[in-house]
Amino acid sequence: MSSCCEPQGYEKVFDDREARRAAARYARSGLSTLPRRTLELYRSGVVTGATLLEIGGGIGDFQVEMLRAGIERATCVDLSTGYDAVAADLLAGAGLTGRATRRLGDVVTHPDLAGPADVVALHSVVCCYPDARALVTAAAERARGYLVLAFPRRTWWMRAAGVALNVYPRLRGSDWRFRVHPRDVVVRAATDAGLRLVRTERFAFDHHLVLAR
Ligand SMILES: C[S@@+](CC[C@H](N)C(=O)[O-])C[C@H]1O[C@@H](n2cnc3c(N)ncnc32)[C@H](O)[C@@H]1O
């Protein structure tokens, strides 16, 4: 694993306790709604490819499932170290360590962390980064085939929930904040990088978008 992290308070929120909680959830009930939808689209051939780049992949459960579903190689770039141990255990437990790479750092400020991949996916990551355009541009530039973006809808109640949610990082002394970016800004960043929107789905709390090159 390479390391060039600028945590900016992420480590206080995405820590090993949160990683263990996420792993227990995955063991209990499998992937959560948004990555599960992407997996379904891959299994059904709507999204295709042999290589995966997941930005902000957390504990790596989505990478494990995609590798089982047919992806040959998966790379994860995440800027929090808190998930590393759990992610390594998950891959080892699934016998997939040799087909996965994990890099630590911010893909926007350290573009050398990740090369292109057939499928690039960000589930609940755009809401964790202050500059949505920069993050989505970095992701889109690496998408040879597909870019999957799942992020919160900008409803009044989601923004209200964000205010409540941001009490926690404040209390922990973290400058990380949950952000509800406008859908237009997110989509335009990807289309300006040469992708076109091919699928739009709306879940209770989130958009789930597929863009293709
Ligand atoms: C809310 S978690 C989502 C984890 C996982 N994708 C999921 O759906 O469970 C967001 C993750 O994105 C990572 N992240 C946010 N901005 C990033 C960036 N610019 N580069 C790499 N990782 C980033 C954070 O460190 C965090 O682990």
Short mmCIF file of C-alpha atoms and ligand atoms in Angstrom, two decimals:
data_model
loop_
_atom_site.label_atom_id
_atom_site.label_comp_id
_atom_site.label_asym_id
_atom_site.label_seq_id
_atom_site.Cartn_x
_atom_site.Cartn_y
_atom_site.Cartn_z
CA MET A 1 0.00 0.00 0.00
CA SER A 2 1.24 3.46 -0.82
CA SER A 3 0.57 6.38 1.45
CA CYS A 4 0.20 10.08 0.90
CA CYS A 5 -2.79 10.90 2.98
CA GLU A 6 -4.10 14.33 3.91
CA PRO A 7 -6.73 13.27 6.38
CA GLN A 8 -8.31 16.72 6.94
CA GLY A 9 -10.21 15.20 9.84
CA TYR A 10 -11.52 12.16 7.94
CA GLU A 11 -9.71 9.76 10.25
CA LYS A 12 -11.72 10.95 13.23
CA VAL A 13 -14.97 10.01 11.49
CA PHE A 14 -13.99 7.05 9.30
CA ASP A 15 -12.09 5.19 12.00
CA ASP A 16 -11.57 1.53 12.87
CA ARG A 17 -14.73 1.48 15.02
CA GLU A 18 -16.80 2.62 12.04
CA ALA A 19 -14.98 0.05 9.89
CA ARG A 20 -15.87 -2.77 12.30
CA ARG A 21 -19.49 -1.60 12.36
CA ALA A 22 -19.60 -1.59 8.54
CA ALA A 23 -18.03 -5.08 8.42
CA ALA A 24 -20.62 -6.43 10.88
CA ARG A 25 -23.42 -4.93 8.75
CA TYR A 26 -21.96 -6.52 5.61
CA ALA A 27 -21.62 -9.91 7.35
CA ARG A 28 -25.23 -9.65 8.52
CA SER A 29 -26.97 -8.36 5.42
CA GLY A 30 -24.53 -8.05 2.50
CA LEU A 31 -23.91 -4.91 0.47
CA SER A 32 -25.90 -1.79 1.22
CA THR A 33 -28.43 -0.47 -1.31
CA LEU A 34 -26.22 1.66 -3.58
CA PRO A 35 -23.26 -0.68 -4.16
CA ARG A 36 -25.73 -3.56 -4.40
CA ARG A 37 -27.47 -1.77 -7.27
CA THR A 38 -24.15 -1.29 -9.08
CA LEU A 39 -23.36 -4.98 -8.60
CA GLU A 40 -26.76 -5.88 -10.09
CA LEU A 41 -26.05 -3.67 -13.11
CA TYR A 42 -22.68 -5.38 -13.56
CA ARG A 43 -24.15 -8.85 -13.25
CA SER A 44 -26.87 -8.02 -15.77
CA GLY A 45 -24.37 -6.61 -18.29
CA VAL A 46 -25.51 -2.99 -18.16
CA VAL A 47 -22.08 -2.08 -16.79
CA THR A 48 -19.20 -4.11 -18.22
CA GLY A 49 -15.44 -4.36 -17.91
CA ALA A 50 -12.53 -6.29 -16.43
CA THR A 51 -11.01 -3.70 -14.12
CA LEU A 52 -12.53 -1.70 -11.29
CA LEU A 53 -11.40 1.47 -9.56
CA GLU A 54 -13.38 2.28 -6.46
CA ILE A 55 -12.73 5.69 -4.95
CA GLY A 56 -13.61 5.91 -1.27
CA GLY A 57 -14.16 2.17 -1.12
CA GLY A 58 -14.31 1.95 2.69
CA ILE A 59 -14.04 -1.64 3.92
CA GLY A 60 -13.88 -2.96 0.34
CA ASP A 61 -17.03 -5.10 0.44
CA PHE A 62 -18.09 -3.85 -3.00
CA GLN A 63 -14.69 -4.80 -4.47
CA VAL A 64 -15.00 -8.30 -3.02
CA GLU A 65 -18.45 -8.76 -4.57
CA MET A 66 -17.38 -7.34 -7.94
CA LEU A 67 -14.32 -9.63 -8.01
CA ARG A 68 -16.62 -12.58 -7.30
CA ALA A 69 -18.95 -11.37 -10.07
CA GLY A 70 -16.24 -11.32 -12.75
CA ILE A 71 -14.03 -8.26 -12.35
CA GLU A 72 -10.43 -9.39 -12.81
CA ARG A 73 -8.62 -6.66 -10.87
CA ALA A 74 -9.84 -4.08 -8.39
CA THR A 75 -8.12 -0.98 -7.06
CA CYS A 76 -9.37 1.07 -4.16
CA VAL A 77 -8.19 4.57 -3.28
CA ASP A 78 -9.36 5.84 0.08
CA LEU A 79 -8.01 8.68 2.13
CA SER A 80 -8.84 7.19 5.54
CA THR A 81 -6.55 4.62 7.12
CA GLY A 82 -9.28 3.51 9.55
CA TYR A 83 -10.69 0.97 7.09
CA ASP A 84 -7.40 -0.63 6.05
CA ALA A 85 -7.22 -3.53 8.52
CA VAL A 86 -10.83 -4.59 8.02
CA ALA A 87 -10.48 -4.29 4.23
CA ALA A 88 -7.35 -6.48 4.26
CA ASP A 89 -9.16 -9.10 6.38
CA LEU A 90 -12.17 -9.13 4.07
CA LEU A 91 -10.03 -9.65 0.97
CA ALA A 92 -7.95 -12.35 2.67
CA GLY A 93 -11.07 -14.10 3.96
CA ALA A 94 -12.44 -14.18 0.42
CA GLY A 95 -9.09 -15.38 -1.00
CA LEU A 96 -8.91 -12.30 -3.24
CA THR A 97 -5.88 -10.43 -1.91
CA GLY A 98 -3.85 -11.07 -5.06
CA ARG A 99 -6.44 -9.42 -7.31
CA ALA A 100 -6.87 -6.22 -5.33
CA THR A 101 -4.77 -3.14 -4.63
CA ARG A 102 -5.45 -0.58 -1.96
CA ARG A 103 -3.93 2.90 -1.98
CA LEU A 104 -4.15 5.52 0.67
CA GLY A 105 -4.68 9.16 -0.22
CA ASP A 106 -6.79 11.79 -1.91
CA VAL A 107 -7.31 10.98 -5.58
CA VAL A 108 -7.84 14.69 -6.35
CA THR A 109 -4.63 16.06 -4.91
CA HIS A 110 -2.59 12.94 -5.75
CA PRO A 111 -3.71 11.92 -9.24
CA ASP A 112 -0.84 9.42 -9.52
CA LEU A 113 -2.62 7.18 -6.98
CA ALA A 114 -4.86 5.61 -9.60
CA GLY A 115 -4.68 4.84 -13.28
CA PRO A 116 -7.63 4.21 -15.61
CA ALA A 117 -10.10 1.38 -15.14
CA ASP A 118 -13.03 0.00 -17.13
CA VAL A 119 -15.44 0.74 -14.30
CA VAL A 120 -14.98 3.57 -11.79
CA ALA A 121 -17.40 3.70 -8.86
CA LEU A 122 -18.08 6.15 -6.04
CA HIS A 123 -20.79 5.21 -3.57
CA SER A 124 -21.51 7.84 -0.91
CA VAL A 125 -18.20 9.57 -1.53
CA VAL A 126 -19.17 12.78 -3.34
CA CYS A 127 -21.00 13.80 -0.14
CA CYS A 128 -17.74 13.43 1.78
CA TYR A 129 -15.65 15.80 -0.29
CA PRO A 130 -15.85 19.61 -0.39
CA ASP A 131 -15.08 20.04 -4.10
CA ALA A 132 -17.54 17.81 -5.97
CA ARG A 133 -16.41 19.00 -9.39
CA ALA A 134 -12.75 18.21 -8.74
CA LEU A 135 -13.55 14.76 -7.33
CA VAL A 136 -15.92 13.76 -10.12
CA THR A 137 -13.52 15.09 -12.76
CA ALA A 138 -10.71 12.97 -11.31
CA ALA A 139 -13.00 9.93 -11.33
CA ALA A 140 -14.39 10.55 -14.82
CA GLU A 141 -10.92 11.00 -16.34
CA ARG A 142 -10.09 7.47 -15.15
CA ALA A 143 -13.25 5.82 -16.47
CA ARG A 144 -12.46 3.95 -19.68
CA GLY A 145 -15.96 2.48 -19.87
CA TYR A 146 -18.30 3.43 -17.06
CA LEU A 147 -18.54 5.80 -14.14
CA VAL A 148 -21.06 5.02 -11.41
CA LEU A 149 -21.93 7.85 -9.05
CA ALA A 150 -24.22 7.38 -6.07
CA PHE A 151 -24.74 10.42 -3.87
CA PRO A 152 -27.44 12.09 -1.77
CA ARG A 153 -30.35 13.93 -3.34
CA ARG A 154 -30.46 17.63 -2.57
CA THR A 155 -33.86 17.72 -0.89
CA TRP A 156 -34.66 20.13 1.96
CA TRP A 157 -34.86 17.23 4.40
CA MET A 158 -31.53 15.79 3.29
CA ARG A 159 -29.91 19.17 3.84
CA ALA A 160 -31.57 19.36 7.25
CA ALA A 161 -30.28 15.86 8.04
CA GLY A 162 -26.82 17.05 6.97
CA VAL A 163 -26.90 19.84 9.54
CA ALA A 164 -27.76 17.31 12.26
CA LEU A 165 -25.18 14.81 10.99
CA ASN A 166 -22.43 17.41 11.07
CA VAL A 167 -22.78 17.81 14.83
CA TYR A 168 -20.82 14.55 15.24
CA PRO A 169 -17.63 15.62 13.39
CA ARG A 170 -17.75 18.97 15.18
CA LEU A 171 -17.85 17.19 18.53
CA ARG A 172 -14.94 14.96 17.48
CA GLY A 173 -12.86 17.95 16.38
CA SER A 174 -12.92 16.87 12.75
CA ASP A 175 -13.21 19.31 9.89
CA TRP A 176 -14.87 16.64 7.72
CA ARG A 177 -18.45 17.60 6.81
CA PHE A 178 -21.32 15.79 5.10
CA ARG A 179 -22.26 17.76 1.97
CA VAL A 180 -25.23 17.61 -0.35
CA HIS A 181 -23.88 18.79 -3.69
CA PRO A 182 -26.19 19.82 -6.55
CA ARG A 183 -26.81 17.00 -9.02
CA ASP A 184 -26.10 19.35 -11.95
CA VAL A 185 -22.60 20.11 -10.71
CA VAL A 186 -21.84 16.40 -10.33
CA VAL A 187 -23.22 15.42 -13.74
CA ARG A 188 -21.60 18.35 -15.56
CA ALA A 189 -18.17 17.45 -14.20
CA ALA A 190 -18.54 13.97 -15.68
CA THR A 191 -19.96 15.08 -19.03
CA ASP A 192 -17.29 17.79 -19.36
CA ALA A 193 -14.78 14.94 -19.03
CA GLY A 194 -16.30 13.20 -22.05
CA LEU A 195 -18.89 10.88 -20.48
CA ARG A 196 -22.61 10.73 -21.19
CA LEU A 197 -25.39 9.94 -18.76
CA VAL A 198 -26.92 6.58 -19.71
CA ARG A 199 -28.90 5.63 -16.63
CA THR A 200 -30.56 7.58 -13.84
CA GLU A 201 -32.19 6.04 -10.81
CA ARG A 202 -33.58 7.73 -7.75
CA PHE A 203 -33.63 6.03 -4.38
CA ALA A 204 -35.27 7.42 -1.25
CA PHE A 205 -32.15 9.31 -0.22
CA ASP A 206 -29.78 9.09 -3.19
CA HIS A 207 -29.19 9.40 -6.91
CA HIS A 208 -27.66 6.38 -8.60
CA LEU A 209 -26.22 7.42 -11.97
CA VAL A 210 -24.36 5.52 -14.66
CA LEU A 211 -22.28 7.42 -17.20
CA ALA A 212 -20.52 5.84 -20.18
CA ARG A 213 -17.65 6.86 -22.42
C1 LIG B 1 -19.10 7.46 3.61
S1 LIG B 1 -17.65 6.56 3.20
C2 LIG B 1 -18.32 5.46 1.98
C3 LIG B 1 -17.63 4.12 1.95
C4 LIG B 1 -18.20 3.14 0.91
N1 LIG B 1 -18.08 3.67 -0.44
C5 LIG B 1 -19.61 2.77 1.22
O1 LIG B 1 -20.52 3.01 0.40
O2 LIG B 1 -19.84 2.19 2.30
C6 LIG B 1 -16.74 7.71 2.20
C7 LIG B 1 -15.30 7.32 1.97
O3 LIG B 1 -14.77 8.13 0.92
C8 LIG B 1 -13.43 8.44 1.20
N2 LIG B 1 -13.06 9.61 0.41
C9 LIG B 1 -13.69 10.82 0.38
N3 LIG B 1 -13.09 11.66 -0.48
C10 LIG B 1 -12.05 10.96 -1.06
C11 LIG B 1 -11.04 11.29 -2.01
N4 LIG B 1 -10.96 12.50 -2.56
N5 LIG B 1 -10.12 10.34 -2.35
C12 LIG B 1 -10.18 9.10 -1.77
N6 LIG B 1 -11.12 8.74 -0.85
C13 LIG B 1 -12.05 9.66 -0.49
C14 LIG B 1 -13.42 8.63 2.72
O4 LIG B 1 -12.13 8.45 3.26
C15 LIG B 1 -14.40 7.54 3.17
O5 LIG B 1 -13.73 6.33 3.44
#
